[in-house]
Amino acid sequence: MTDSRLIVVTAAPGAGDPLPAAAALALAMGRGVRSGHSSAQPAGDAVVADPCANGSLRGGLLASGGAQALASQFAAAPAGIEAVSRGRLCFCVPREPMPPGREGVERRLAWCAEVYAGATGAPLVLKLGAGDLAPFVGHFGSDVNAVLLQAREESSRALLGMLVGELGASGQRLRIWRRQPGRLQARRALGGLEPGGGLGERATNFARLLEPGEGGVRPRPRASRRRQLEPEAGQALPLAIGVACLGLLLAAFLVALGGGAAAKGRAQRATDLAALSAARSMREDFPRLFIPALRGDGSPDPRHLERSEYLRNAEDVGVEVGAANGLPQDALRVSFPDGESFAPLEVRVSARPAFSVGGSSDGPHERRLRVVATAALAQPAAGPEVGAARAQMASGGGYSGPLAYRQGKPMRPDVAAGFDRMSRAAAAAGLSLRVNSAFRSDAEQARLFAANPDPRWVARPGTSLHRCGTELDLGPPGAYGWLAANASRFGFLQRYSWEAWHFGYVRGPDPCSTAADRAAGSSSDSRVRGGDGRDAGGSGLPGFVPAAYRGVLLREAARHDLSAALLAAQLMAESNFNPAAVSAAGAQGIAQFVPSTAAAYGLRDPFDAEQAIAAQARLMADLLGQFGSTELALAAYNAGPGAVSSCSCVPPYPETRAYVARIMALLDGAGELAAPAPALLVRLIS
């Protein structure tokens, strides 16, 4: 079918669901269908297809006849398409969830081709995931009229620039919507009704640009100037000459302006790429900062990296990538905004390239512009892991021994230890594994089965191996290939060929056996018991701790049942063990207490190292008891308990997230983590 107007709608990461935008655009396109269109469907109706949707849809009571006719057509199509009508729209979703990975991409592509073939000339809007965009546009080719990307202001400029470049090179039109639709407008659009407001206006303007005309796009009507000039016959020629000269001057100005804007855009993209590349270098080198310089026998450890080398590597990469993308090396400058830190996590690349501007009597002349990009490493936001709400023993059928928690998900302790080893290896390969699901009681399985009563996808209560504490549903999808190739090295087996995310632990006792309960109950490995910081290691201290503070750290850690390494890593991050340190915000001493917190914990002299460490230990014991998570306790120490309690997460403050990431990396390097530090994320922040 060649007469369908096909639009692809997707969203940048973190920009929300683009389905309301897809529905609003489909409504606007339906309004624009001409009476002479070759479609057999009445003008005004359109199709919205979502190949990633799970579950059935409900139709609307006020659906138009055209939308109902479209839904009826799809009902007679292959069984994989479920269609309902709402207002003036026909919504299509798969009858069964699509598998992940490459197979899923191919299945979704074939499904969309079926929808496309069944649309019979009605406007069709495909809502896709960002990862599916390239293969879908490549498959449909010139049939795609345009691509709409929903993004937020803080979305990665590098991603947007790459999309613009790739789609422009293939001749595709791209529009980016940064304003999110209001709730009422979104609900109206999803109901097949005119959304109105800003969403309706943007959709109408976009659809108007896509209306077919003689040249492929209908030009906007312009008022004729001829009638205005006719009454002034004697002045028509001078006026026409004046208008022509003015037009030439304006054209020259616009050419110069456009050339400058294009040059700045190219320079900004090159600077963004340089900053991101430098930050990736820092991410790769970051763990090596915390490997001791000397081995136990006194010989140098080649894995150790000095701070100066860490920064120099990032600087070299930033300059190299910037130069490869057209920025002269002499115009580039790489700096580190948090350079005073013992382990900087931010990098800034600035440049002042020259570009030529024409149009003057003296010929082209040179101007300089300034572009800046800052990238940072950040730990992924921690989810709610409140210790008081977590069960310590499994119950409800199946496994009935103690539970260990990873990323807030319960599992058998030996499974947790196996996951730790596998997660570390994945992190070394640049992947951050995510636990989506682990132990589930029979009651939890019953609720899940009631919501999805299909045994092919959800096991019946009493039969799922998740009740045994040995099963993990892992992500993200980008890690499926790595897991398939490497999980067996750590004792995990992919249970079902059609579930790329489901892995069971097979090195320990059999699932749901008495031996498993006994083995877990007698485990003496404290490193897999709780994962809340109290179990994060024994009484040892990392080699970076000065001798003057080792005794007091071990004493206070034992007094408050804390990890001494955790306290030491905090002091390293807070003051680099400087008892006279004073921050710009007024924090004082080796543990950086502000006066109000010092008073609350009875700390009379923040510059007395022993007093400050004792107060630090009391404060951390309270925070670990309140939040039940090392990451959340550290975030509360830095940003305050109120900021953490409001979201049960690491607050989105760059300083706080960098603080948590540094300490977790220190603990990781010292071998003191109950669970591996998550891989640091690279983000473009300005």
XYZ file of C-alpha atoms in Angstrom:
686
model
C 0.000 0.000 0.000
C 1.626 3.240 -1.129
C -0.999 5.860 -0.319
C -0.967 5.582 3.478
C 0.672 8.438 5.295
C 2.980 6.717 7.788
C 4.417 8.576 10.799
C 6.768 7.096 13.413
C 6.622 8.427 16.991
C 9.172 7.558 19.673
C 10.603 9.018 22.886
C 14.064 9.725 24.241
C 14.978 7.938 27.506
C 13.168 9.468 30.462
C 10.774 11.510 28.296
C 7.624 9.558 29.177
C 5.140 7.589 27.100
C 4.747 9.087 23.590
C 1.375 7.373 22.980
C -0.690 10.566 23.693
C 1.459 12.452 21.167
C 0.960 9.642 18.637
C -2.822 9.753 19.157
C -2.984 13.557 18.841
C -0.953 13.472 15.636
C -3.153 10.700 14.186
C -6.260 12.792 14.921
C -4.730 15.821 13.205
C -3.702 13.738 10.200
C -7.213 12.284 9.963
C -8.699 15.762 9.830
C -6.363 16.595 6.957
C -7.417 13.700 4.707
C -8.765 15.175 1.468
C -12.084 14.133 0.048
C -10.358 13.003 -3.113
C -8.069 10.594 -1.240
C -8.018 7.069 -2.612
C -8.886 5.510 0.756
C -12.069 3.522 1.111
C -12.405 4.786 4.675
C -14.349 7.930 5.543
C -12.206 11.020 5.994
C -11.251 11.787 9.558
C -10.285 8.337 10.894
C -6.751 7.111 11.580
C -4.829 4.165 13.036
C -2.414 4.169 15.996
C -0.284 1.007 16.398
C 1.847 0.119 19.420
C 3.903 -3.070 18.862
C 5.406 -2.860 22.378
C 2.080 -2.849 24.253
C 1.236 -5.683 26.633
C -2.321 -6.686 27.488
C -5.663 -6.064 25.899
C -7.294 -2.711 25.109
C -10.784 -1.465 25.859
C -12.776 0.269 23.171
C -14.747 3.491 23.546
C -18.519 3.844 23.578
C -18.519 6.856 21.251
C -16.355 5.442 18.468
C -17.021 6.763 14.973
C -18.277 4.507 12.202
C -14.997 4.822 10.333
C -12.933 3.809 13.370
C -15.238 0.853 13.995
C -14.904 -0.193 10.349
C -11.107 -0.091 10.638
C -11.222 -2.221 13.809
C -13.476 -4.730 12.022
C -10.993 -4.946 9.143
C -8.165 -5.776 11.523
C -10.339 -8.366 13.264
C -10.352 -10.265 9.959
C -6.580 -9.845 9.577
C -3.962 -12.262 11.016
C -4.674 -13.310 14.599
C -1.709 -11.432 16.019
C -3.460 -8.029 15.809
C -5.979 -6.840 18.385
C -7.837 -3.670 17.381
C -10.387 -1.483 19.190
C -11.990 1.821 18.266
C -12.077 4.957 20.396
C -13.488 8.191 19.075
C -12.002 8.731 15.623
C -9.063 6.385 16.191
C -8.447 2.675 15.766
C -5.815 1.394 18.218
C -3.840 -1.764 17.345
C -1.716 -3.815 19.763
C -0.253 -7.357 19.628
C -2.397 -10.128 21.052
C 0.665 -11.606 22.769
C 3.742 -9.881 24.263
C 6.712 -9.667 21.947
C 9.943 -11.423 22.989
C 13.021 -9.333 23.819
C 16.263 -9.125 21.893
C 16.815 -9.368 18.151
C 13.975 -11.845 17.741
C 11.625 -9.301 19.295
C 12.733 -6.595 16.862
C 12.031 -8.871 13.906
C 8.657 -9.913 15.308
C 7.612 -6.310 15.939
C 8.772 -5.331 12.464
C 6.680 -8.090 10.867
C 3.690 -7.167 13.020
C 3.886 -3.506 11.975
C 4.094 -4.552 8.342
C 0.802 -6.446 8.809
C -0.832 -3.382 10.379
C 0.519 -1.221 7.573
C -0.912 -3.561 4.966
C -4.306 -3.568 6.697
C -4.641 0.187 7.140
C -6.102 0.531 3.613
C -5.097 4.133 3.097
C -5.984 5.559 6.507
C -3.240 7.620 8.181
C -1.079 5.327 10.335
C 1.056 6.369 13.320
C 3.503 3.795 14.747
C 4.572 4.293 18.352
C 7.995 2.660 18.751
C 10.635 2.235 21.402
C 13.786 4.279 20.823
C 15.812 1.109 20.159
C 13.453 0.053 17.361
C 13.607 3.329 15.456
C 16.561 2.597 13.164
C 15.438 -0.858 11.928
C 11.848 0.307 11.407
C 12.741 3.438 9.458
C 15.237 1.411 7.454
C 12.572 -1.181 6.610
C 9.757 1.192 5.633
C 12.152 3.629 3.928
C 10.479 6.306 1.832
C 7.028 5.237 3.043
C 7.788 7.014 6.334
C 6.651 10.619 5.986
C 8.259 11.892 9.186
C 9.554 10.955 12.633
C 8.352 12.631 15.833
C 10.601 12.398 18.902
C 9.291 13.234 22.368
C 12.109 14.529 24.562
C 12.698 16.580 27.665
C 14.839 19.687 27.907
C 17.460 17.742 29.837
C 17.582 14.883 27.321
C 20.968 14.024 25.861
C 21.871 16.546 23.210
C 24.240 13.985 21.735
C 21.334 11.588 21.166
C 19.224 14.286 19.539
C 22.114 15.422 17.365
C 22.784 11.875 16.236
C 19.105 11.361 15.334
C 18.981 14.603 13.385
C 22.117 13.645 11.473
C 21.060 10.081 10.681
C 17.499 10.921 9.666
C 18.626 13.948 7.679
C 21.125 11.841 5.782
C 18.348 9.407 4.833
C 15.993 12.201 3.767
C 13.599 11.768 6.701
C 11.871 14.718 8.357
C 12.261 14.874 12.137
C 10.351 16.932 14.677
C 11.203 17.105 18.388
C 8.530 17.916 20.984
C 9.989 18.965 24.312
C 6.790 20.110 26.030
C 4.896 17.315 27.746
C 1.109 17.149 27.221
C -1.210 18.009 30.078
C -3.059 15.154 31.737
C -6.471 16.178 30.399
C -5.138 16.686 26.869
C -3.433 13.273 26.970
C -6.617 11.537 28.164
C -8.689 13.148 25.432
C -6.193 12.152 22.738
C -6.081 8.554 23.997
C -9.869 8.543 23.872
C -9.824 9.472 20.192
C -11.096 13.004 20.883
C -9.574 16.336 19.880
C -7.108 17.127 22.688
C -7.163 20.905 22.282
C -4.625 23.143 24.018
C -0.929 23.051 23.214
C -0.948 19.361 22.270
C -3.675 19.834 19.684
C -2.018 22.936 18.258
C 1.368 21.242 17.857
C -0.223 18.196 16.261
C -2.211 20.355 13.835
C 0.858 22.353 12.810
C 2.875 19.180 12.274
C 0.102 17.541 10.232
C -0.245 20.680 8.086
C 3.437 20.447 7.177
C 2.889 16.872 6.023
C -0.108 17.573 3.782
C 0.764 16.425 0.239
C 1.045 19.153 -2.403
C 2.561 19.333 -5.836
C 6.055 19.405 -4.430
C 5.441 16.864 -1.707
C 4.647 19.499 0.957
C 1.821 21.963 0.622
C 3.227 25.532 0.793
C 1.584 27.986 3.120
C -0.654 30.480 1.275
C 0.874 33.913 0.819
C -0.922 37.151 0.132
C -0.371 38.454 -3.394
C 1.620 41.673 -3.691
C 0.634 42.416 -7.294
C -2.715 43.992 -6.446
C -1.055 46.248 -3.875
C 1.392 47.590 -6.491
C -1.030 48.157 -9.358
C -2.602 51.461 -8.142
C 0.855 53.029 -7.730
C 1.887 52.478 -11.351
C 4.340 55.397 -11.433
C 6.165 54.193 -8.353
C 5.965 50.487 -9.071
C 9.474 50.155 -10.579
C 11.364 52.053 -7.841
C 9.340 50.255 -5.211
C 10.000 46.909 -6.826
C 13.733 47.698 -7.002
C 13.709 48.742 -3.358
C 11.901 45.572 -2.338
C 14.372 43.504 -4.367
C 17.373 45.219 -2.732
C 15.850 44.758 0.684
C 15.266 41.111 -0.139
C 18.882 40.669 -1.199
C 20.145 42.286 1.997
C 17.825 40.173 4.074
C 18.890 37.039 2.207
C 22.550 37.853 2.796
C 21.843 38.397 6.486
C 19.943 35.134 6.761
C 22.688 33.252 4.941
C 25.270 34.627 7.358
C 23.017 33.943 10.335
C 22.199 30.457 9.102
C 25.833 29.717 8.451
C 26.723 30.850 11.965
C 23.918 28.792 13.517
C 24.906 25.711 11.543
C 28.565 26.180 12.462
C 27.697 26.538 16.135
C 25.465 23.482 15.977
C 28.275 21.398 14.507
C 30.736 22.729 17.062
C 28.331 22.044 19.924
C 27.804 18.459 18.801
C 31.566 17.951 18.519
C 32.049 19.388 22.014
C 29.289 17.175 23.419
C 30.955 14.103 21.927
C 34.339 15.142 23.298
C 32.924 15.588 26.815
C 31.055 12.271 26.699
C 34.139 10.451 25.450
C 36.309 11.973 28.177
C 33.724 10.944 30.784
C 33.719 7.384 29.428
C 37.490 7.314 29.842
C 37.006 8.390 33.464
C 34.378 5.678 33.978
C 36.750 3.003 32.687
C 39.662 4.256 34.807
C 37.692 5.110 37.958
C 37.978 1.714 39.736
C 41.764 1.680 39.251
C 42.136 4.758 41.450
C 41.225 2.684 44.495
C 43.464 -0.312 43.881
C 46.428 -0.044 46.294
C 49.666 1.042 44.651
C 51.572 -1.849 46.271
C 50.785 -5.527 46.521
C 51.060 -7.425 49.781
C 54.691 -8.337 49.002
C 55.590 -4.685 48.465
C 55.804 -4.867 44.667
C 53.950 -2.249 42.525
C 50.485 -3.236 41.358
C 50.200 -2.355 37.643
C 46.414 -2.078 37.969
C 46.746 0.999 40.174
C 46.263 4.376 38.494
C 47.486 7.669 39.891
C 45.074 10.591 39.976
C 47.231 12.586 37.566
C 47.120 9.745 35.014
C 43.352 9.443 35.466
C 42.881 13.110 34.551
C 45.463 13.084 31.777
C 43.797 10.094 30.101
C 40.440 11.869 30.107
C 42.002 15.070 28.771
C 43.775 13.235 25.941
C 40.583 11.438 24.909
C 38.550 14.657 24.976
C 41.052 16.507 22.779
C 41.388 13.574 20.376
C 37.620 13.151 19.888
C 37.068 16.895 19.576
C 39.779 17.172 16.916
C 38.375 14.145 15.047
C 35.038 15.978 14.861
C 36.434 19.190 13.421
C 37.498 21.233 16.466
C 41.070 22.546 16.226
C 43.229 21.248 19.058
C 44.498 24.742 19.872
C 40.878 25.867 20.420
C 40.022 23.050 22.835
C 40.272 23.127 26.612
C 39.482 20.218 28.946
C 38.929 20.976 32.633
C 37.458 19.277 35.691
C 34.867 21.302 37.665
C 35.318 19.104 40.752
C 39.074 18.939 40.307
C 39.752 19.550 44.003
C 38.216 16.175 44.800
C 40.431 13.137 45.268
C 38.526 11.443 42.423
C 36.878 13.945 40.047
C 33.675 12.782 38.343
C 32.957 15.744 36.061
C 34.710 16.873 32.903
C 34.110 20.068 30.924
C 35.174 20.610 27.334
C 35.122 24.148 25.956
C 36.156 25.418 22.546
C 36.328 28.705 20.621
C 36.448 27.645 16.965
C 36.503 30.219 14.168
C 34.055 30.309 11.273
C 33.785 32.540 8.217
C 30.908 34.948 7.592
C 30.462 36.367 4.103
C 28.435 39.272 2.747
C 30.696 42.259 3.431
C 32.436 44.405 0.794
C 35.786 43.158 2.072
C 34.844 39.540 1.504
C 34.500 36.849 4.162
C 35.626 37.664 7.665
C 36.285 35.455 10.650
C 34.304 35.226 13.846
C 34.783 33.083 16.922
C 32.081 31.381 18.945
C 32.242 29.636 22.315
C 30.742 26.212 22.954
C 30.832 24.308 26.243
C 29.739 20.818 27.295
C 29.972 19.168 30.715
C 29.641 15.429 31.284
C 29.583 13.608 34.595
C 29.649 10.135 36.079
C 26.738 9.331 38.333
C 25.504 6.315 40.202
C 22.043 5.111 39.119
C 19.362 6.373 41.470
C 18.746 3.900 44.244
C 15.243 2.582 44.669
C 13.418 2.328 47.988
C 15.094 -0.249 50.185
C 13.804 0.460 53.663
C 15.218 -2.170 55.925
C 12.361 -2.203 58.410
C 9.945 -3.295 55.675
C 12.067 -6.197 54.408
C 11.390 -9.768 55.450
C 14.445 -11.546 56.848
C 13.069 -15.086 56.388
C 11.234 -16.502 53.385
C 7.719 -17.838 53.832
C 4.613 -18.592 51.810
C 5.559 -21.859 50.135
C 8.787 -23.172 48.657
C 12.010 -21.907 50.215
C 11.750 -21.036 53.921
C 15.279 -20.000 54.847
C 16.927 -16.574 55.373
C 16.826 -13.959 52.616
C 19.552 -11.741 51.182
C 18.644 -8.602 49.246
C 20.124 -7.271 46.072
C 18.707 -4.047 44.605
C 15.777 -4.486 46.994
C 14.905 -7.977 45.680
C 15.000 -11.041 48.012
C 16.809 -14.285 47.171
C 18.717 -17.167 48.747
C 22.057 -16.012 50.223
C 24.125 -18.281 47.962
C 22.238 -16.914 44.949
C 23.052 -13.383 46.119
C 26.749 -14.264 46.349
C 26.645 -15.741 42.846
C 24.893 -12.652 41.517
C 27.573 -10.457 43.120
C 30.306 -12.284 41.226
C 28.387 -12.150 37.951
C 27.504 -8.466 38.398
C 31.162 -7.573 38.929
C 32.134 -9.332 35.722
C 29.314 -7.600 33.846
C 30.438 -4.236 35.202
C 33.942 -4.915 33.909
C 32.340 -5.455 30.498
C 30.535 -2.106 30.734
C 27.121 -3.505 31.756
C 25.098 -2.790 34.894
C 22.869 -5.788 35.641
C 19.412 -5.085 37.023
C 17.375 -7.504 39.155
C 13.752 -7.161 38.059
C 12.347 -10.035 40.099
C 13.628 -12.712 42.485
C 11.927 -14.704 45.294
C 8.121 -14.672 45.151
C 5.787 -16.375 47.620
C 2.844 -18.424 46.396
C 0.523 -15.539 47.305
C 2.547 -13.101 45.198
C 2.591 -15.603 42.338
C -1.189 -15.990 42.592
C -1.699 -12.239 42.238
C 0.661 -12.128 39.272
C -1.085 -15.075 37.597
C -4.508 -13.517 38.150
C -3.344 -10.403 36.315
C -1.718 -12.457 33.498
C -3.504 -15.860 33.328
C -1.338 -17.306 30.593
C 0.871 -20.251 31.715
C 3.213 -19.656 28.794
C 4.343 -16.415 30.422
C 3.420 -16.719 34.120
C 3.648 -20.016 36.001
C 0.679 -21.161 38.058
C 0.915 -20.647 41.852
C 2.797 -23.493 43.513
C 4.767 -24.381 40.369
C 7.037 -21.350 39.848
C 10.713 -21.790 40.717
C 10.711 -18.172 41.923
C 9.190 -19.548 45.165
C 12.517 -21.370 45.727
C 14.621 -18.196 45.957
C 16.938 -19.387 43.173
C 15.434 -17.584 40.166
C 16.341 -14.105 38.930
C 14.675 -12.098 36.174
C 17.513 -9.899 34.963
C 17.902 -6.893 32.705
C 18.410 -4.648 30.903
C 17.700 -6.118 27.451
C 21.120 -4.946 26.286
C 22.691 -7.476 28.690
C 20.835 -10.542 27.367
C 23.584 -11.482 24.939
C 26.280 -11.178 27.621
C 24.199 -13.213 30.076
C 23.584 -15.979 27.548
C 27.324 -16.282 26.942
C 28.603 -15.845 30.510
C 25.968 -16.653 33.157
C 26.967 -20.337 33.326
C 30.442 -19.330 34.559
C 28.804 -18.070 37.747
C 26.385 -20.940 38.277
C 23.323 -19.525 36.506
C 21.313 -21.382 33.865
C 18.883 -19.808 31.398
C 15.736 -21.745 32.255
C 13.693 -21.228 29.093
C 14.882 -20.427 25.589
C 12.030 -17.948 25.073
C 12.776 -16.005 28.262
C 16.132 -14.329 27.727
C 15.890 -12.678 31.138
C 15.157 -15.717 33.383
C 18.178 -17.376 35.035
C 18.242 -19.942 37.837
C 21.134 -20.697 40.202
C 22.219 -24.345 39.886
C 25.451 -24.622 41.893
C 23.836 -24.781 45.307
C 21.292 -27.196 46.777
C 18.295 -28.113 44.659
C 15.507 -25.516 44.494
C 12.835 -25.801 47.200
C 14.687 -28.611 49.029
C 15.242 -29.221 52.735
C 18.963 -29.147 52.018
C 18.610 -25.588 50.722
C 16.900 -24.430 53.920
C 19.582 -26.067 56.092
C 22.492 -24.762 54.025
C 21.188 -21.202 54.042
C 20.359 -21.308 57.709
C 23.880 -22.409 58.664
C 25.711 -19.981 56.378
C 28.519 -18.168 58.132
C 29.266 -15.779 55.289
C 28.305 -12.368 56.657
C 28.942 -10.753 53.291
C 25.660 -12.102 51.903
C 23.355 -11.661 54.899
C 21.851 -8.247 54.644
C 23.434 -5.899 52.166
C 22.744 -2.844 54.324
C 26.260 -1.724 55.211
C 26.343 -3.338 58.660
C 27.433 -6.582 57.040
C 29.788 -4.916 54.566
C 32.928 -6.625 55.640
C 34.777 -7.419 58.810
C 37.157 -5.491 61.000
C 39.859 -4.816 58.428
C 40.672 -1.408 56.981
C 41.762 -0.432 53.451
C 45.371 0.479 52.905
C 44.593 4.156 52.226
C 43.695 4.816 55.900
C 46.440 6.784 57.750
C 47.877 4.977 60.762
C 46.774 7.798 63.113
C 43.097 7.030 62.547
C 43.030 3.239 62.244
C 42.564 2.587 65.938
C 39.666 4.994 66.476
C 37.908 3.786 63.321
C 38.100 0.133 64.400
C 36.913 1.023 67.918
C 33.909 3.105 66.819
C 32.934 0.622 64.099
C 32.843 -2.207 66.671
C 30.916 -0.058 69.176
C 28.127 0.711 66.682
C 28.203 -2.565 64.691
C 29.366 -0.804 61.520
C 31.851 -1.492 58.763
C 35.109 0.273 59.576
C 35.851 0.452 55.858
C 32.597 2.339 55.302
C 33.538 4.976 57.882
C 37.042 5.233 56.408
C 35.737 5.663 52.866
C 33.489 8.465 54.089
C 36.382 10.316 55.668
C 38.394 9.936 52.474
C 35.548 11.459 50.474
C 34.690 14.155 53.005
C 38.105 15.588 53.827
C 40.861 13.265 52.550
C 41.582 12.656 56.279
C 42.299 16.340 56.903
C 41.101 17.220 60.455
C 41.411 20.958 59.708
C 39.245 20.928 56.558
C 36.538 23.598 56.163
C 34.157 23.573 53.202
C 32.615 26.558 51.429
C 29.257 25.591 52.996
C 30.708 25.756 56.523
C 31.219 22.010 57.159
C 34.129 21.454 59.537
C 36.723 18.858 60.409
C 37.671 15.394 59.262
C 34.005 14.254 59.056
C 32.688 17.607 57.757
C 29.972 18.302 60.333
C 27.878 21.449 60.020
C 27.358 23.172 63.372
C 23.696 22.164 63.763
C 24.379 18.445 63.203
C 27.477 18.600 65.410
C 25.368 20.037 68.239
C 22.669 17.391 67.778
C 25.275 14.644 68.197
C 27.133 16.246 71.075
C 30.224 17.055 69.049
C 31.855 19.982 70.831
C 34.943 20.291 68.651
C 34.549 19.175 64.987
C 38.294 19.694 64.506
C 39.101 17.006 67.097
C 39.454 13.930 64.879
C 38.573 11.327 67.535
C 35.461 13.204 68.649
C 34.376 13.745 65.040
C 34.808 10.064 64.095
C 32.809 8.991 67.145
C 29.982 11.359 66.142
C 30.223 10.191 62.531
C 29.775 6.567 63.624
C 26.712 7.423 65.744
C 25.157 9.379 62.873
C 25.800 6.613 60.311
C 24.376 3.970 62.681
C 21.197 6.051 62.968
C 20.952 6.603 59.205
C 21.519 2.918 58.401
C 18.844 2.002 60.899
C 16.443 4.523 59.380
C 17.002 3.752 55.696
C 18.345 0.175 55.658
C 20.631 0.834 52.681
C 24.234 1.935 52.426
C 23.504 4.173 49.426
C 20.531 5.880 51.074
C 22.382 6.358 54.367
C 25.318 7.980 52.562
C 22.940 10.195 50.595
C 21.262 11.280 53.835
C 24.662 12.061 55.392
C 25.416 14.357 52.453
C 22.014 15.868 51.596
C 20.070 15.384 54.824
C 17.519 12.719 55.837
C 14.589 14.832 54.655
C 15.722 14.849 51.033
C 16.094 11.051 51.053
C 12.840 10.352 52.930
C 10.819 12.405 50.448
C 11.592 9.999 47.587
C 13.185 6.906 49.220
C 16.004 7.379 46.735
C 19.355 9.050 46.234
C 18.188 12.623 45.530
C 18.916 13.944 42.038
C 21.617 16.350 43.239
C 24.872 15.987 41.254
C 26.992 16.502 44.380
C 25.091 13.859 46.362
C 25.117 11.271 43.600
C 28.822 11.838 43.005
C 29.456 11.524 46.767
C 27.647 8.191 46.963
C 29.391 6.907 43.836
C 32.839 7.769 45.187
C 32.310 5.994 48.492
C 30.789 2.912 46.898
C 33.751 2.751 44.529
C 36.148 3.015 47.467
C 34.374 0.162 49.228
C 34.382 -1.856 46.027
C 38.137 -1.379 45.621
C 38.673 -2.402 49.232
C 36.588 -5.562 48.789
C 34.105 -4.363 51.383
C 30.818 -4.327 49.478
C 27.996 -6.689 50.347
C 26.857 -6.133 46.748
C 28.878 -4.696 43.862
C 28.777 -0.995 43.184
C 26.540 -0.333 40.207
C 28.306 0.726 37.053
C 28.605 4.486 36.846
C 26.464 6.174 34.241
C 27.832 8.774 31.830
C 25.537 11.783 31.465
C 25.771 15.058 29.589
C 24.634 17.612 32.188
C 25.165 20.926 30.375
